[in-house]
C-alpha atoms as a PDB file:
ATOM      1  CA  UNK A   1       0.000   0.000   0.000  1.00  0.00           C
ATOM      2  CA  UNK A   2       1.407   3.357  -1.014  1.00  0.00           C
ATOM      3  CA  UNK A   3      -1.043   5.457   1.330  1.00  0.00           C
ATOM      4  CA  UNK A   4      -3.058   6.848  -1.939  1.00  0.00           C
ATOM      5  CA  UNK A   5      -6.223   5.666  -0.831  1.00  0.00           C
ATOM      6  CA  UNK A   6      -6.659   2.685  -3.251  1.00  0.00           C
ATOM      7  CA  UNK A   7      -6.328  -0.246  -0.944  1.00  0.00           C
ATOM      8  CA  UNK A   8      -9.351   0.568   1.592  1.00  0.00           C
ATOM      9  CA  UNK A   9     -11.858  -0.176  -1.557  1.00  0.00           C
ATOM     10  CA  UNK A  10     -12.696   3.080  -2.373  1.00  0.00           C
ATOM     11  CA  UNK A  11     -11.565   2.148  -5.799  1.00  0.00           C
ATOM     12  CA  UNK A  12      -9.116   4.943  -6.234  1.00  0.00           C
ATOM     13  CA  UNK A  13      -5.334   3.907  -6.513  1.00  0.00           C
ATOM     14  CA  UNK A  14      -4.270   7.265  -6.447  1.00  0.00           C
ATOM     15  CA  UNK A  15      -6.913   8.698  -4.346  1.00  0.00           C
ATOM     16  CA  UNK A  16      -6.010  12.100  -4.587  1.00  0.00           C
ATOM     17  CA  UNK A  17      -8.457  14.614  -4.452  1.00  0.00           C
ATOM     18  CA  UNK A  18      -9.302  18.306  -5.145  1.00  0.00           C
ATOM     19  CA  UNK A  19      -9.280  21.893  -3.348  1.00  0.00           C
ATOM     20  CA  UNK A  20     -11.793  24.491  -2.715  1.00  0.00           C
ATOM     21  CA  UNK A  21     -13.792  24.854  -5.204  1.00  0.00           C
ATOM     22  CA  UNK A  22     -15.168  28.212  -4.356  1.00  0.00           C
ATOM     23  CA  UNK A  23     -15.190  30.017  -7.558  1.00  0.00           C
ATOM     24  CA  UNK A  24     -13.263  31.818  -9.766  1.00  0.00           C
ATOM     25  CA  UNK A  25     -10.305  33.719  -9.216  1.00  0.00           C
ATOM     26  CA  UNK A  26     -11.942  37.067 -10.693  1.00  0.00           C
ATOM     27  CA  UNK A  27     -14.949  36.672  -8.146  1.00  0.00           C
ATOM     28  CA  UNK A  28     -17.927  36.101 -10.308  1.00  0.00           C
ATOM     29  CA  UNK A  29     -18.066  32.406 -10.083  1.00  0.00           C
ATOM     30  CA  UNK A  30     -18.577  32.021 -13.850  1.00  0.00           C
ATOM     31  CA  UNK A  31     -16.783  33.446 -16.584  1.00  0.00           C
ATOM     32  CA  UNK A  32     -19.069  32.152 -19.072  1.00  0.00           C
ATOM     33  CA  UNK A  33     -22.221  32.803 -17.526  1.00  0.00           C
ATOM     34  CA  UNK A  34     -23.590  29.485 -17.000  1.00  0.00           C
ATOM     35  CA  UNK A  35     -22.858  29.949 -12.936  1.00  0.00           C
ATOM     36  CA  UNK A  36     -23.616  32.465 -10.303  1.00  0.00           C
ATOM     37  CA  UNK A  37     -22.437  35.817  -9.635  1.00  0.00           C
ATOM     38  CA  UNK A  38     -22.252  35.463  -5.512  1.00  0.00           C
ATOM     39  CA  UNK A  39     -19.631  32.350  -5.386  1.00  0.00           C
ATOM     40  CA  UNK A  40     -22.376  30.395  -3.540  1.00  0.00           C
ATOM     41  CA  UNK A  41     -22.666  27.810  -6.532  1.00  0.00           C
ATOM     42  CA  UNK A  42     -26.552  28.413  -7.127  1.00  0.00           C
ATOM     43  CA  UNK A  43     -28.123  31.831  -7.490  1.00  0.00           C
ATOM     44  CA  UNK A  44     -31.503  30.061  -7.806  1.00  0.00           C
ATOM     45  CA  UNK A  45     -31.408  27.457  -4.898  1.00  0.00           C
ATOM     46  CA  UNK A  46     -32.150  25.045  -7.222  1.00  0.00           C
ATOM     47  CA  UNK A  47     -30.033  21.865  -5.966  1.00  0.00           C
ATOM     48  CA  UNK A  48     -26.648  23.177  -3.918  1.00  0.00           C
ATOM     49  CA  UNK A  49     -28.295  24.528  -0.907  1.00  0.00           C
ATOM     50  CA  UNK A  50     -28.483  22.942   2.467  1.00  0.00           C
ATOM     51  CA  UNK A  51     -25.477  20.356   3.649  1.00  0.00           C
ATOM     52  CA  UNK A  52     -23.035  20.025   0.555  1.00  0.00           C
ATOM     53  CA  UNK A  53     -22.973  16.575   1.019  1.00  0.00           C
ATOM     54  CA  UNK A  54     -26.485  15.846   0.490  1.00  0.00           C
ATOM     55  CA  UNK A  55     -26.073  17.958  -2.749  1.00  0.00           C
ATOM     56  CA  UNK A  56     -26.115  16.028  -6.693  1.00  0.00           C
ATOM     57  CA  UNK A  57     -23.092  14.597  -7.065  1.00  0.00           C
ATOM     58  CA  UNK A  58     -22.085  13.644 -10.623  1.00  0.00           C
ATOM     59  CA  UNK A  59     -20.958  15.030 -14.062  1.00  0.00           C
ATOM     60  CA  UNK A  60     -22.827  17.394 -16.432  1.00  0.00           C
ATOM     61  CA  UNK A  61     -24.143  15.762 -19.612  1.00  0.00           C
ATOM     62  CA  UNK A  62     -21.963  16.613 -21.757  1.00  0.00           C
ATOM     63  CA  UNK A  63     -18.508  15.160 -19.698  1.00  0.00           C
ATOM     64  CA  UNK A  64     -16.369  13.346 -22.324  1.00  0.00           C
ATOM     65  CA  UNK A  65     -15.244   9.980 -21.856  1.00  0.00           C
ATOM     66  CA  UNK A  66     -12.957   7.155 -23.521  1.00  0.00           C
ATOM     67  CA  UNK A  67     -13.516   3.878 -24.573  1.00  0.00           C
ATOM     68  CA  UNK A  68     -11.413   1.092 -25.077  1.00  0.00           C
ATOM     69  CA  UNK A  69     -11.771   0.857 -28.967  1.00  0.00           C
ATOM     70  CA  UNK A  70     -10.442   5.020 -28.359  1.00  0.00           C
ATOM     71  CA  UNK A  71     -14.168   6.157 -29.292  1.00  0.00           C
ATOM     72  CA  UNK A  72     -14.636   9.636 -27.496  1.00  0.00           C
ATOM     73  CA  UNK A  73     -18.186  10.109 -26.474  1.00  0.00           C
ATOM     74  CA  UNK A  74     -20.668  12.250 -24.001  1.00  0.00           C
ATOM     75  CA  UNK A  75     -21.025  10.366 -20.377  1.00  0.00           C
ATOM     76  CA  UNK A  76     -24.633  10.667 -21.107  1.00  0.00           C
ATOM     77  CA  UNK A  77     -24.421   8.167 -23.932  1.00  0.00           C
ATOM     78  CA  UNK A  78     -22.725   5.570 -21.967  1.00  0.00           C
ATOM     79  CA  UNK A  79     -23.685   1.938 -21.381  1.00  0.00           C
ATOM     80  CA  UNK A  80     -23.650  -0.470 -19.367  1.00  0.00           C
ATOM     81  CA  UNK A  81     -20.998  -2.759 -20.888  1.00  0.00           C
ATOM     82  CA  UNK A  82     -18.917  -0.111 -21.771  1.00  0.00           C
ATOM     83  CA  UNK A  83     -15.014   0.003 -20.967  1.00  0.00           C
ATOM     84  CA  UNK A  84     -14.067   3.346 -19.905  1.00  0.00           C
ATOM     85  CA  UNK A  85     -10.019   5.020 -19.923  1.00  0.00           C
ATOM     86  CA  UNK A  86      -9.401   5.395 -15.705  1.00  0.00           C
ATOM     87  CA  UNK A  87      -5.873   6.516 -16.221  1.00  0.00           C
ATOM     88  CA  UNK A  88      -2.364   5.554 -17.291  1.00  0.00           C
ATOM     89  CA  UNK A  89      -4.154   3.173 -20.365  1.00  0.00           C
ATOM     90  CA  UNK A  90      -6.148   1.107 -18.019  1.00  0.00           C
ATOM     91  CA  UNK A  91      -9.662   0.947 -18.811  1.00  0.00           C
ATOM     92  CA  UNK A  92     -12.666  -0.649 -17.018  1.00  0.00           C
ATOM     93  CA  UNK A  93     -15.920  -2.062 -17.504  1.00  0.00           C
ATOM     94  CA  UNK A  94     -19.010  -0.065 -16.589  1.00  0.00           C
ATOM     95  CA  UNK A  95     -21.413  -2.221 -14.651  1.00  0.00           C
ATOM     96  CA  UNK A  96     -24.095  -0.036 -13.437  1.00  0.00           C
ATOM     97  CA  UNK A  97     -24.941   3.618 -12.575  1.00  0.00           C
ATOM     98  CA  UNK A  98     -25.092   6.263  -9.292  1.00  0.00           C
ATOM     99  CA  UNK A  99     -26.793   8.418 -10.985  1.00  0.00           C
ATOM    100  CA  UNK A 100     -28.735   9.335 -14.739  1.00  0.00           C
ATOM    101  CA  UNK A 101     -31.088  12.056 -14.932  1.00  0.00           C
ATOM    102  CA  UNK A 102     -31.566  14.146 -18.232  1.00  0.00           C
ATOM    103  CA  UNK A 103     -33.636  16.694 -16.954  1.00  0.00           C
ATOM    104  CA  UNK A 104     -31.495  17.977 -13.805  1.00  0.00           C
ATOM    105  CA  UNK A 105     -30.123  21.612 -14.348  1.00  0.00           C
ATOM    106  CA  UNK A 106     -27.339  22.703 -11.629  1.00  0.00           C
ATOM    107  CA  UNK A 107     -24.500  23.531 -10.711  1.00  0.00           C
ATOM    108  CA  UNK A 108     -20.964  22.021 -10.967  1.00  0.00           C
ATOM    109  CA  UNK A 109     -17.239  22.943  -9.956  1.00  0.00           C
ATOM    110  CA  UNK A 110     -15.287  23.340 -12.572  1.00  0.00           C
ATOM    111  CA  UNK A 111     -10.964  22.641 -12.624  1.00  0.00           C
ATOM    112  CA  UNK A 112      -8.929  23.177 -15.241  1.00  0.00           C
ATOM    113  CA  UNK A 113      -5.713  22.262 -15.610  1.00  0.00           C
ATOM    114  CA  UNK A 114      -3.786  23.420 -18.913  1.00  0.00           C
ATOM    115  CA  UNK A 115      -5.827  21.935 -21.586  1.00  0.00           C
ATOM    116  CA  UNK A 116      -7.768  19.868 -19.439  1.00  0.00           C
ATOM    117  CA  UNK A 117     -11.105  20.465 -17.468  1.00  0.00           C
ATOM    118  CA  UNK A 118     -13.465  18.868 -14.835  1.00  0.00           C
ATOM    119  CA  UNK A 119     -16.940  19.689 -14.418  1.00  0.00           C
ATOM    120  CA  UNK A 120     -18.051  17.443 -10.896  1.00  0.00           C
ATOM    121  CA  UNK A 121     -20.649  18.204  -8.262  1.00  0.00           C
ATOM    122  CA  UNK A 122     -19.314  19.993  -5.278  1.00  0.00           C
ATOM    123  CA  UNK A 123     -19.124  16.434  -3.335  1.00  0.00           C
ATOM    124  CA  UNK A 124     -17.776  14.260  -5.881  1.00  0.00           C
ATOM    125  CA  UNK A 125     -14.622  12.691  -4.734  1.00  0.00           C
ATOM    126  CA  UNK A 126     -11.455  12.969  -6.846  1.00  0.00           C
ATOM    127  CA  UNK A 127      -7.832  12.549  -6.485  1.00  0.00           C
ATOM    128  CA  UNK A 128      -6.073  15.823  -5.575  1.00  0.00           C
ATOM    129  CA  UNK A 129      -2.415  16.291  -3.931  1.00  0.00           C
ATOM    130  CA  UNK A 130      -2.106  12.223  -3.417  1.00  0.00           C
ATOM    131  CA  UNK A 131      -5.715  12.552  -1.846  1.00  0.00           C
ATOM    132  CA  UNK A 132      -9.360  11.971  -2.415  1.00  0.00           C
ATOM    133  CA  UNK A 133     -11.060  14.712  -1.585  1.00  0.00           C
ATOM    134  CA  UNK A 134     -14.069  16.383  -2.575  1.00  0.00           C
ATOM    135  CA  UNK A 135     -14.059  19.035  -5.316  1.00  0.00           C
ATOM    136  CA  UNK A 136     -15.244  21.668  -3.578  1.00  0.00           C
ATOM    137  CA  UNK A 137     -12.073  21.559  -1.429  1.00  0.00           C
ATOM    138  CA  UNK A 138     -10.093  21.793  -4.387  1.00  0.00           C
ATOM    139  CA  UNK A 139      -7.950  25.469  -5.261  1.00  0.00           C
ATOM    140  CA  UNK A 140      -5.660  27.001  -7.729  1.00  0.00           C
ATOM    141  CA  UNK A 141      -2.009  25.523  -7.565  1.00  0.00           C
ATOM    142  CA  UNK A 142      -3.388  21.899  -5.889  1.00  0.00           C
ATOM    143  CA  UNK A 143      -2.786  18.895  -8.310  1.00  0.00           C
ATOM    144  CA  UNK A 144      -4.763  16.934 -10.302  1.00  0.00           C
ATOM    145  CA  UNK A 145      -4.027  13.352 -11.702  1.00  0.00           C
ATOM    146  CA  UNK A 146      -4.345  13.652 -15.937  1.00  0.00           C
ATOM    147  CA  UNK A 147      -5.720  10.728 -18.099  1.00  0.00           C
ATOM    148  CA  UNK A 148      -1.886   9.597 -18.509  1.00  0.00           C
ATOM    149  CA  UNK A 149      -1.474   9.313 -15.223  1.00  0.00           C
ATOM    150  CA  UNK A 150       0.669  12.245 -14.716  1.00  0.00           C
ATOM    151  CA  UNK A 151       0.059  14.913 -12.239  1.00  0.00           C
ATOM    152  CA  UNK A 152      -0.759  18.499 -13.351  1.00  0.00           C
ATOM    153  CA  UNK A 153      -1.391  21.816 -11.153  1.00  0.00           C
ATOM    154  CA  UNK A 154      -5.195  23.461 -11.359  1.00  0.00           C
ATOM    155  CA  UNK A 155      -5.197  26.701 -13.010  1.00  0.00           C
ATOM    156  CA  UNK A 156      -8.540  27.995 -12.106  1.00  0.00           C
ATOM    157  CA  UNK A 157     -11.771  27.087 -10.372  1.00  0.00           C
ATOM    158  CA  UNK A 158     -15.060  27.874 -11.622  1.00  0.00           C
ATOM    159  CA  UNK A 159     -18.433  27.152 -10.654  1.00  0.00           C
ATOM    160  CA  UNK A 160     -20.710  26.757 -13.833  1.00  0.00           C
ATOM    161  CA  UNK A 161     -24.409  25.511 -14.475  1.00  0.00           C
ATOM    162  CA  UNK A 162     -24.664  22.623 -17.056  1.00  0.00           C
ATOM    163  CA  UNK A 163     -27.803  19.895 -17.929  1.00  0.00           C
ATOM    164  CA  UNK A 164     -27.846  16.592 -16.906  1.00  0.00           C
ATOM    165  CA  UNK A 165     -26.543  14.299 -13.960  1.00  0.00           C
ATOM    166  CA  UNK A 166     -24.332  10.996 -14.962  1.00  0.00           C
ATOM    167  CA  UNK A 167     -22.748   8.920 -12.988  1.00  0.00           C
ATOM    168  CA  UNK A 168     -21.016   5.197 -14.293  1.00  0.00           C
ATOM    169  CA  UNK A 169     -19.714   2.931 -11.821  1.00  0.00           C
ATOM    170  CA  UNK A 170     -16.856   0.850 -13.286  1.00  0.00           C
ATOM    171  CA  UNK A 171     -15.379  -2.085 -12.006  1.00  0.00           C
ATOM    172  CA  UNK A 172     -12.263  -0.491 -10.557  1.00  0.00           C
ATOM    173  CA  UNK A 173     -13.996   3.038  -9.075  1.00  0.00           C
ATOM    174  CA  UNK A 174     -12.091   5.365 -11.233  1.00  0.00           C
ATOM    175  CA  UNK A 175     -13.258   7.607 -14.716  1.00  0.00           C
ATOM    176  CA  UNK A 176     -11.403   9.625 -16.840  1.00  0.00           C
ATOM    177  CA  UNK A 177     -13.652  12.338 -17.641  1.00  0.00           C
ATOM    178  CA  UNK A 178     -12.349  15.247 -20.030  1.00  0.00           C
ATOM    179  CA  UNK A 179      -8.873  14.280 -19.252  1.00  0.00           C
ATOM    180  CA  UNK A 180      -8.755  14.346 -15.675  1.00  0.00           C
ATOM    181  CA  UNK A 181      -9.346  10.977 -13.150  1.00  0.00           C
ATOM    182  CA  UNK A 182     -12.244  11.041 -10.867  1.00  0.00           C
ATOM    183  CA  UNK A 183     -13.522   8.951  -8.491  1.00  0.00           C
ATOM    184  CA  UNK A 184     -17.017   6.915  -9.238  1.00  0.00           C
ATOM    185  CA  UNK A 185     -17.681   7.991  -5.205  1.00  0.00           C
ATOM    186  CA  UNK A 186     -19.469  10.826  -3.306  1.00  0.00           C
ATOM    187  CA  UNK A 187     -19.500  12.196  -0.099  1.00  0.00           C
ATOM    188  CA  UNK A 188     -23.535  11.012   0.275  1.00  0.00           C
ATOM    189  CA  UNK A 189     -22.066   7.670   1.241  1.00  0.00           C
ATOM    190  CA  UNK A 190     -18.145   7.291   3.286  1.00  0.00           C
ATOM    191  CA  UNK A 191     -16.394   5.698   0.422  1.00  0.00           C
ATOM    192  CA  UNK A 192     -15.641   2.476   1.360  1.00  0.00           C
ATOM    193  CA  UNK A 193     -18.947   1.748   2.767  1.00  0.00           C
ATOM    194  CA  UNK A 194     -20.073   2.852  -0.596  1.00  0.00           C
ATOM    195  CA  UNK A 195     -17.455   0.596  -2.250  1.00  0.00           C
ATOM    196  CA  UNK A 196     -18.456  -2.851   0.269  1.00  0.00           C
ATOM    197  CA  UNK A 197     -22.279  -2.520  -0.777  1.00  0.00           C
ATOM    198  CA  UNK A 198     -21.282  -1.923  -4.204  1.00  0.00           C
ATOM    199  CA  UNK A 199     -19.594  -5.720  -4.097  1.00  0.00           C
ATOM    200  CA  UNK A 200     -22.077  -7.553  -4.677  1.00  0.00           C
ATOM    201  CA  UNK A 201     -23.449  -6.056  -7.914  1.00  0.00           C
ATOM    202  CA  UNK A 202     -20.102  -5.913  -8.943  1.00  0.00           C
ATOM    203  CA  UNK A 203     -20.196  -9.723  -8.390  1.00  0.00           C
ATOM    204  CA  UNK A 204     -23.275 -10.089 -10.221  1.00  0.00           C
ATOM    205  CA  UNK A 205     -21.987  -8.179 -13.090  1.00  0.00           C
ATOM    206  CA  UNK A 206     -18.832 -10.850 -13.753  1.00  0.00           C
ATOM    207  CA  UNK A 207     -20.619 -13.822 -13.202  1.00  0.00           C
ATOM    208  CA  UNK A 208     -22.872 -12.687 -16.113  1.00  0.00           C
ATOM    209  CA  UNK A 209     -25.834 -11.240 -14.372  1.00  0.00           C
ATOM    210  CA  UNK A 210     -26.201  -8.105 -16.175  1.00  0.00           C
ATOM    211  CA  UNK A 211     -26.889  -4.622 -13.860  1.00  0.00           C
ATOM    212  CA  UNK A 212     -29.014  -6.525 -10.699  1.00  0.00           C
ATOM    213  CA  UNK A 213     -29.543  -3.318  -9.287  1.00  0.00           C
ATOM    214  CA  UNK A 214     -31.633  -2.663 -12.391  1.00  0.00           C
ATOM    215  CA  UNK A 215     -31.418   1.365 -12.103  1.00  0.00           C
ATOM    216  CA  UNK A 216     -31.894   1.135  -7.988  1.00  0.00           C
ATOM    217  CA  UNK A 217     -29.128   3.662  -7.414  1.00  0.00           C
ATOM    218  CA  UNK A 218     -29.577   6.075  -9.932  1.00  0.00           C
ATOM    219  CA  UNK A 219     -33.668   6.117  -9.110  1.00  0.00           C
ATOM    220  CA  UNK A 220     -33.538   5.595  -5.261  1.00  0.00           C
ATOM    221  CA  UNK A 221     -30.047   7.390  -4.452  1.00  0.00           C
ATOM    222  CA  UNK A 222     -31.481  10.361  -1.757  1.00  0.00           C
ATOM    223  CA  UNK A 223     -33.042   7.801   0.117  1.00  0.00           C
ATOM    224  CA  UNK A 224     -30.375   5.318  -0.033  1.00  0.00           C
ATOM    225  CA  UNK A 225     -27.959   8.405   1.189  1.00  0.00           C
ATOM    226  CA  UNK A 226     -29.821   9.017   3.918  1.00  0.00           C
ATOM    227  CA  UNK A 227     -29.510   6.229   5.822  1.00  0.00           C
ATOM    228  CA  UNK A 228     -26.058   6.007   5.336  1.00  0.00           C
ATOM    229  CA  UNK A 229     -22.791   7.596   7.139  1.00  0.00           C
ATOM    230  CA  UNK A 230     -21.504  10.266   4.728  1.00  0.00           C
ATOM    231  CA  UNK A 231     -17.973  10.525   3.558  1.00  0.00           C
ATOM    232  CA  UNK A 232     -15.176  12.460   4.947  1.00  0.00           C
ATOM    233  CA  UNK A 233     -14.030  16.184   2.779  1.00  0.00           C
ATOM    234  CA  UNK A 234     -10.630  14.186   2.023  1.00  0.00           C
ATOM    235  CA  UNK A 235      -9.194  10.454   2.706  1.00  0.00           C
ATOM    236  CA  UNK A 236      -5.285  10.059   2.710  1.00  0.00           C
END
């Protein structure tokens, strides 16, 4: 174990993380004008208010991901059965989902690092200065982990509005998504709780039994959250 926050099943080898996530560094929030103007992440209250763990906690509809034949497509369009890039070359089969929902319209922290960019819910766990950590946490000059496995320093933080809310589990609890590795986890559930209950579907999945949670997650995930212990802001 190299302390990155792989081997305690939260399905992150490199478990790193992210920084604040507060904005941008000109103080509007959004430079595009799909955020806020106040650096609160929702000027409408429409789903970031309240605890920021029991906020959405996925990636926009139009996220970019890899597949293992090198197709690039929208995380929206994914299946179950696909193989997605995690990092360093490795890819990883898809076997059900956290969360799908077309119609959601909120807000998401946004990293960039040089020609790369992350747009995550404010909870969603990534891997950020050898830690997972939520993105919210994350900050200009705190590192990322790129699709090649390399590490690259955040250049700004931005908090943007975007459609949709997609979330694949793969096998091994990583996704590449436009270039930068995420976590498949959230602080809604403590990651490795999230990864033991998340066993036996996996299970079902290899011996041939197709997605056994048939949509439960993605459908029934507030309620399923609720009753669980959240996750930490960061894991070592």
């Amino acid at each position: 174990d190299d302390g990155t926050g792989d081997d305690d099943g939260t399905g992150d080898d490199d478990g790193t993380g992210d920084d604040d996530g507060t904005g941008d560094d000109d103080g509007t929030g959004d430079e595009d004008g799909t955020g806020d103007d106040d650096g609160t992440g929702d000027d409408d209250g429409d789903d970031e208010s309240g605890d920021p763990a029991d906020s959405n906690t996925c990636f926009p509809a139009d996220s970019m991901v890899e597949t293992a034949d090198g197709t690039i497509k929208r995380i929206d369009k994914v299946q179950i059965g696909d193989s997605l890039h995690v990092g360093g070359g490795r890819y990883s089969t898809v076997f059900s989902w956290g969360h799908k929902d077309e119609s959601a319209f909120t807000t998401f922290v946004r990293l960039e690092a040089g020609d790369a960019k992350i747009e995550l819910s404010h909870t969603h766990y990534l891997p950020v200065n050898g830690k997972l950590m939520i993105a919210m946490d994350a900050k200009v000059g705190d590192r990322v982990v790129v699709a090649d496995g390399s590490e690259r320093e955040i250049s700004a933080v931005k908090i943007v509005k975007k459609q949709g809310l997609y979330n694949p589990h793969t096998m091994e609890g990583k996704i590449v998504v436009n270039g930068i590795v995420a976590s498949i986890y959230t602080r809604a559930v403590a990651p490795k709780l999230a990864s033991s209950l998340l066993a036996l579907p996996r299970l079902a999945y290899r011996l041939g039994l197709g997605d056994v949670l048939g949509g439960l997650l993605h459908r029934k995930s507030p309620l399923i959250a609720a009753i669980l212990p959240k996750g930490l802001p960061s894991y070592a």
